[in-house]
Coordinates of C-alpha atoms in Angstrom, one line a residue:
X1 CA 7.8 -29.1 -8.1
X2 CA 7.4 -30.6 -4.8
X3 CA 10.5 -28.9 -3.4
X4 CA 9.3 -25.7 -4.8
X5 CA 5.9 -25.7 -3.0
X6 CA 7.6 -26.7 0.0
X7 CA 10.1 -23.5 -0.2
X8 CA 6.8 -21.5 -0.7
X9 CA 5.1 -22.3 2.3
X10 CA 8.3 -21.7 4.6
X11 CA 8.4 -18.0 2.9
X12 CA 4.7 -17.3 3.9
X13 CA 5.2 -18.9 6.9
X14 CA 8.2 -16.9 8.0
X15 CA 6.7 -13.8 6.5
X16 CA 3.3 -14.4 8.7
X17 CA 5.4 -14.9 12.0
X18 CA 7.7 -11.8 10.9
X19 CA 4.4 -9.9 10.4
X20 CA 2.7 -10.8 14.1
X21 CA 5.8 -10.3 15.7
X22 CA 5.8 -6.6 14.4
X23 CA 2.3 -6.0 14.7
X24 CA 2.4 -6.8 18.8
X25 CA 5.6 -4.6 19.0
X26 CA 4.2 -1.7 17.3
X27 CA 1.0 -2.4 19.6
X28 CA 3.3 -2.5 22.7
X29 CA 5.2 0.7 22.0
X30 CA 4.0 4.5 22.4
X31 CA 3.4 6.8 24.8
X32 CA 2.6 4.3 27.4
X33 CA 4.6 1.3 26.7
X34 CA 2.9 -2.3 27.3
X35 CA 5.0 -5.1 27.9
X36 CA 5.3 -7.5 24.9
X37 CA 4.2 -10.7 26.6
X38 CA 1.4 -8.8 28.4
X39 CA 0.2 -7.3 24.7
X40 CA 0.0 -10.7 23.9
X41 CA -1.3 -12.5 26.8
X42 CA -4.2 -9.9 26.2
X43 CA -4.9 -10.6 22.6
X44 CA -4.6 -14.5 23.7
X45 CA -7.4 -13.7 26.1
X46 CA -9.7 -12.0 23.8
X47 CA -9.2 -14.8 21.0
X48 CA -8.8 -17.8 23.2
X49 CA -10.6 -16.5 26.0
X50 CA -7.8 -17.4 28.5
X51 CA -7.3 -15.7 31.7
X52 CA -5.1 -13.1 32.9
X53 CA -3.6 -12.3 36.2
X54 CA -3.7 -8.6 36.0
X55 CA -5.0 -5.9 38.2
X56 CA -8.3 -5.0 36.9
X57 CA -7.4 -0.8 36.8
X58 CA -4.2 -1.7 34.8
X59 CA -5.7 -4.0 32.4
X60 CA -8.6 -1.8 31.5
X61 CA -6.1 0.9 30.5
X62 CA -4.3 -1.4 28.5
X63 CA -7.5 -2.5 26.5
X64 CA -8.3 0.9 26.2
X65 CA -4.8 1.9 24.6
X66 CA -4.8 -1.5 22.4
X67 CA -8.0 -1.8 21.2
X68 CA -9.5 1.8 20.8
X69 CA -6.3 3.8 19.6
X70 CA -3.3 1.4 18.6
X71 CA -4.9 -1.5 16.8
X72 CA -6.8 0.6 14.6
X73 CA -3.9 2.4 13.4
X74 CA -1.6 -0.8 13.2
X75 CA -4.5 -2.7 11.1
X76 CA -5.0 0.5 8.8
X77 CA -1.1 0.5 8.2
X78 CA -1.2 -3.4 7.5
X79 CA -4.0 -2.8 4.9
X80 CA -2.3 0.0 3.3
X81 CA 1.2 -2.0 3.2
X82 CA -0.9 -4.9 1.5
X83 CA -2.8 -2.3 -1.1
X84 CA 0.6 -0.5 -2.4
X85 CA 2.8 -3.5 -2.4
X86 CA 0.2 -5.9 -4.2
X87 CA -0.4 -2.8 -6.9
X88 CA 3.4 -2.6 -7.3
X89 CA 3.5 -6.0 -8.4
X90 CA 0.7 -5.7 -10.5
X91 CA 2.1 -2.2 -12.4
X92 CA 5.6 -3.8 -12.6
X93 CA 4.2 -7.3 -14.1
X94 CA 2.1 -5.2 -16.9
X95 CA 4.6 -2.5 -17.6
X96 CA 7.6 -5.0 -17.6
X97 CA 9.4 -1.9 -15.9
X98 CA 11.1 -2.3 -12.7
X99 CA 11.0 1.4 -11.8
X100 CA 7.0 1.1 -12.1
X101 CA 4.9 1.8 -9.0
X102 CA 1.3 2.4 -7.8
X103 CA 1.5 6.3 -8.4
X104 CA 3.4 5.9 -11.8
X105 CA -0.2 6.7 -13.6
X106 CA -1.4 9.9 -11.8
X107 CA -3.2 8.2 -8.6
X108 CA -1.0 10.1 -6.3
X109 CA -1.3 13.5 -7.8
X110 CA -5.3 12.8 -8.3
X111 CA -5.6 11.8 -4.7
X112 CA -3.5 14.8 -3.9
X113 CA -5.5 17.4 -5.6
X114 CA -8.6 16.1 -4.1
X115 CA -7.2 16.2 -0.5
X116 CA -6.0 20.0 -1.3
X117 CA -9.6 20.8 -2.4
X118 CA -11.4 19.5 0.6
X119 CA -8.9 20.8 3.1
X120 CA -9.0 24.2 1.5
X121 CA -12.0 25.1 -0.7
X122 CA -14.6 22.2 1.0
X123 CA -13.3 22.8 4.5
X124 CA -15.8 21.9 7.2
X125 CA -17.9 19.6 4.8
X126 CA -18.1 15.9 5.4
X127 CA -19.7 12.9 4.1
X128 CA -21.3 9.9 6.0
X129 CA -19.2 11.4 9.4
X130 CA -16.0 11.3 7.2
X131 CA -14.1 14.4 6.6
X132 CA -13.9 15.3 3.3
X133 CA -10.2 14.8 2.7
X134 CA -10.2 10.9 2.2
X135 CA -13.3 10.9 0.3
X136 CA -12.3 13.6 -2.5
X137 CA -8.6 11.5 -2.4
X138 CA -10.1 8.8 -3.4
X139 CA -12.7 10.6 -6.0
X140 CA -9.5 12.5 -7.3
X141 CA -7.5 9.5 -7.5
X142 CA -10.2 7.5 -9.2
X143 CA -10.7 10.1 -11.9
X144 CA -7.5 10.4 -12.7
X145 CA -7.1 6.9 -13.6
X146 CA -10.2 7.2 -15.4
X147 CA -8.7 10.2 -17.6
X148 CA -5.2 8.3 -17.9
X149 CA -6.8 5.5 -19.3
X150 CA -9.1 7.0 -21.6
X151 CA -6.2 9.4 -22.9
X152 CA -3.8 6.4 -23.6
X153 CA -6.5 4.4 -25.3
X154 CA -6.4 3.5 -29.0
X155 CA -9.2 2.1 -30.4
X156 CA -9.6 -1.4 -28.0
X157 CA -6.1 -1.2 -26.9
X158 CA -4.1 0.4 -24.2
X159 CA -0.7 0.4 -24.9
X160 CA 1.9 0.4 -22.2
X161 CA 4.2 3.0 -23.4
X162 CA 1.3 5.7 -24.1
X163 CA -0.4 5.0 -20.8
X164 CA 2.9 5.8 -18.8
X165 CA 3.7 8.8 -20.9
X166 CA -0.2 9.9 -20.4
X167 CA 0.1 9.3 -16.5
X168 CA 3.3 11.6 -16.5
X169 CA 1.5 14.1 -18.4
X170 CA -1.6 14.3 -16.4
X171 CA 0.4 13.6 -13.1
X172 CA 2.5 16.5 -13.7
X173 CA -0.5 18.9 -14.9
X174 CA -2.4 18.0 -11.4
X175 CA 0.5 18.9 -9.4
X176 CA 0.6 22.3 -11.0
X177 CA -3.1 22.9 -10.1
X178 CA -2.3 21.2 -6.5
X179 CA 0.3 23.4 -5.9
X180 CA -1.4 26.7 -6.8
X181 CA -4.2 25.9 -4.6
X182 CA -1.9 25.3 -1.9
X183 CA -0.8 28.9 -2.4
X184 CA -3.9 30.1 -1.8
X185 CA -4.5 27.7 1.3
X186 CA -2.7 30.2 3.8
X187 CA -3.3 28.6 7.0
X188 CA -4.3 25.4 5.8
X189 CA -0.9 24.6 4.2
X190 CA 0.7 23.0 6.8
X191 CA -2.3 20.4 7.4
X192 CA -2.2 19.7 3.1
X193 CA 1.9 19.4 3.4
X194 CA 1.7 17.1 6.6
X195 CA -1.1 15.0 4.8
X196 CA 0.8 14.9 1.3
X197 CA 4.2 13.5 3.6
X198 CA 1.6 10.6 4.6
X199 CA 0.9 8.8 7.9
X200 CA -1.7 7.1 10.6
X201 CA -2.3 10.2 12.7
X202 CA -5.5 10.2 14.3
X203 CA -6.7 7.2 12.3
X204 CA -9.4 5.2 13.7
X205 CA -11.6 1.8 12.8
X206 CA -13.7 4.1 10.2
X207 CA -10.5 4.5 8.1
X208 CA -9.8 0.7 8.1
X209 CA -13.4 0.2 7.0
X210 CA -12.5 2.3 3.9
X211 CA -9.7 0.2 2.6
X212 CA -11.0 -2.9 3.7
X213 CA -13.8 -3.6 1.2
X214 CA -11.3 -2.9 -1.9
X215 CA -8.9 -4.9 -0.7
X216 CA -11.5 -8.0 0.0
X217 CA -12.3 -7.7 -3.6
X218 CA -8.9 -6.9 -5.1
X219 CA -6.5 -9.0 -3.7
X220 CA -8.3 -12.6 -4.6
X221 CA -8.7 -11.1 -8.1
X222 CA -5.3 -10.1 -8.6
X223 CA -4.1 -13.8 -7.3
X224 CA -6.7 -15.0 -9.8
X225 CA -4.6 -13.7 -12.5
X226 CA -1.4 -14.3 -11.3
X227 CA -0.6 -16.8 -14.0
X228 CA -2.1 -14.5 -16.5
X229 CA 0.7 -12.2 -15.1
X230 CA 3.2 -14.7 -15.4
X231 CA 2.7 -15.2 -19.2
X232 CA 2.1 -11.3 -19.9
X233 CA 6.0 -11.0 -18.8
X234 CA 6.8 -13.1 -22.1
X235 CA 5.0 -10.5 -24.2
X236 CA 1.5 -9.6 -25.0
X237 CA 2.1 -11.4 -28.6
X238 CA 3.5 -14.3 -27.0
X239 CA 0.8 -14.4 -24.3
X240 CA -2.1 -14.3 -26.6
X241 CA -0.5 -17.1 -28.5
X242 CA -0.6 -19.1 -25.1
X243 CA -4.2 -18.6 -24.9
X244 CA -4.9 -15.5 -22.6
X245 CA -6.9 -12.2 -23.4
X246 CA -3.8 -10.1 -22.9
X247 CA -5.6 -6.8 -23.6
X248 CA -8.7 -7.7 -21.5
X249 CA -6.6 -9.1 -18.6
X250 CA -4.4 -6.0 -18.8
X251 CA -7.3 -3.6 -18.5
X252 CA -8.9 -5.6 -15.6
X253 CA -5.6 -5.7 -13.4
X254 CA -4.9 -1.8 -14.3
X255 CA -8.1 -1.1 -12.8
X256 CA -8.1 -3.2 -9.7
X257 CA -4.4 -2.2 -9.0
X258 CA -5.2 1.3 -9.3
X259 CA -8.3 1.4 -7.3
X260 CA -6.2 -0.5 -4.3
X261 CA -3.6 2.2 -4.3
X262 CA -6.4 4.9 -4.5
X263 CA -8.1 3.4 -1.4
X264 CA -4.9 3.4 0.2
X265 CA -3.8 6.8 -0.4
X266 CA -7.2 7.9 0.7
X267 CA -6.7 7.1 4.1
X268 CA -2.9 7.3 4.5
X269 CA -1.8 10.5 2.3
X270 CA 1.3 9.7 -0.1
X271 CA 3.3 7.2 1.3
X272 CA 6.1 6.9 -1.2
X273 CA 8.7 3.5 -2.5
X274 CA 6.7 0.9 -0.8
X275 CA 5.1 -0.3 -4.0
X276 CA 8.5 0.1 -5.9
X277 CA 10.8 -1.3 -3.4
X278 CA 8.9 -4.5 -1.7
X279 CA 8.1 -6.3 -5.1
X280 CA 11.9 -6.1 -5.8
X281 CA 13.1 -7.1 -2.5
X282 CA 10.6 -10.1 -2.4
X283 CA 11.4 -11.2 -6.0
X284 CA 15.0 -11.1 -5.2
X285 CA 14.2 -14.2 -2.7
X286 CA 10.9 -16.2 -4.2
X287 CA 11.7 -15.2 -8.1
X288 CA 9.3 -13.6 -10.3
X289 CA 6.5 -16.4 -10.2
X290 CA 3.7 -14.1 -9.3
X291 CA 1.6 -17.2 -7.5
X292 CA 4.0 -16.7 -4.9
X293 CA 5.2 -13.1 -5.4
X294 CA 1.8 -11.6 -4.9
X295 CA 1.3 -13.1 -1.4
X296 CA 4.8 -12.5 -0.1
X297 CA 4.8 -8.9 -1.3
X298 CA 1.5 -8.4 0.4
X299 CA 2.8 -9.9 4.0
X300 CA 6.2 -8.4 3.4
X301 CA 4.7 -5.1 2.5
X302 CA 2.6 -5.1 5.5
X303 CA 5.5 -5.4 7.7
X304 CA 7.4 -2.9 6.2
X305 CA 4.6 -0.4 6.7
X306 CA 3.7 -1.1 10.1
X307 CA 7.7 -0.8 10.9
X308 CA 8.3 2.3 9.6
X309 CA 5.0 3.6 11.2
X310 CA 6.3 2.5 14.7
X311 CA 9.6 4.4 13.8
X312 CA 7.7 7.6 12.5
X313 CA 6.0 7.9 15.9
X314 CA 8.5 6.6 18.5
X315 CA 12.2 8.2 16.9
X316 CA 11.2 11.7 18.2
X317 CA 8.3 11.2 20.3
X318 CA 6.1 13.0 21.1
X319 CA 6.6 14.4 17.8
X320 CA 6.0 12.3 14.7
X321 CA 8.0 11.9 11.7
X322 CA 5.7 11.9 8.4
X323 CA 5.4 8.1 7.3
X324 CA 6.4 9.2 3.9
X325 CA 10.0 10.3 5.2
X326 CA 10.6 6.9 6.7
X327 CA 9.7 5.0 3.6
X328 CA 12.0 7.2 1.7
X329 CA 15.0 6.8 3.7
X330 CA 14.7 3.0 3.1
X331 CA 13.5 3.4 -0.2
X332 CA 15.7 6.1 -2.2
X333 CA 19.0 4.0 -1.3
X334 CA 17.2 0.7 -3.0
X335 CA 15.9 2.8 -5.8
X336 CA 19.5 3.7 -6.8
X337 CA 20.6 0.2 -6.2
X338 CA 18.0 -0.7 -8.9
X339 CA 19.1 1.8 -11.3
X340 CA 22.4 0.1 -11.2
X341 CA 20.8 -3.4 -11.4
X342 CA 18.5 -2.4 -14.3
X343 CA 21.3 -2.4 -16.6
X344 CA 21.6 -6.2 -15.9
X345 CA 18.0 -6.7 -16.3
X346 CA 15.8 -7.9 -13.2
X347 CA 13.0 -9.6 -14.9

């Protein structure tokens, strides 16, 4: 038991160092490159109050680039990576399906329709200084979760198979409506297509504040139920025999995971494969225990999205590649690998 705890600490420390290094690297690279060490020193000066020997004018430019532009984008990428990865862990645990991801019950389709309506039908409107695109994307994702959940509900129970089928059906319907609205979009079509492919272009600290409250509440809740997720892997009947209210826990976790995914999609667009591949990659190393799988997936998912975003904005600079393209290039081969592995059973 003691040895296992030691391994968990090593995993988390390694992932923290990895995430810290990738964050500083992502903040350093861009249209104006800032030396890695200089970025580190500027951060240290803000956190610990250490003195810098840089020219005042250069320091002012670097601080403006870092704190007003790049850190907002990097922090947002961290939060979106955590939200999608943790949601993926929950869905795969509840559905006991290695192919489950945060978009499986129609979250992405609902968000896409909301964003499309905001860009085409309600163009020019806003709420509290925000464009309607992230607002209606979140609303669309949340309403979709509500419909899918109630469509699948039988009495007080929500059968997993029915929930998955309801998600596929509602998702297909919303996708068709979105495509129809896009046909009517005309000159706004390019914006919608780019949004649907995901990314953090032009995002700022306000967008960070959209996701942060959901993570601040959702992440501790998911971790609190990590033991219950372990028991649900044994089957609902067996989990109930071991003393947990399987149906109640399942409902809470589905709602929490769906809201995490919806908040992420609202600010980043559709960033595919993160919630699918990250939990699997981490599970291969840590095993299926959710007490370590959840925090490690959160840290690794954050690193993965920050690194993918760095590639998206630097590989063909000044042209930015949609983030969803980069994550798909990583995710699709791994998905094929999973298809083959699923024959042997991963859980």
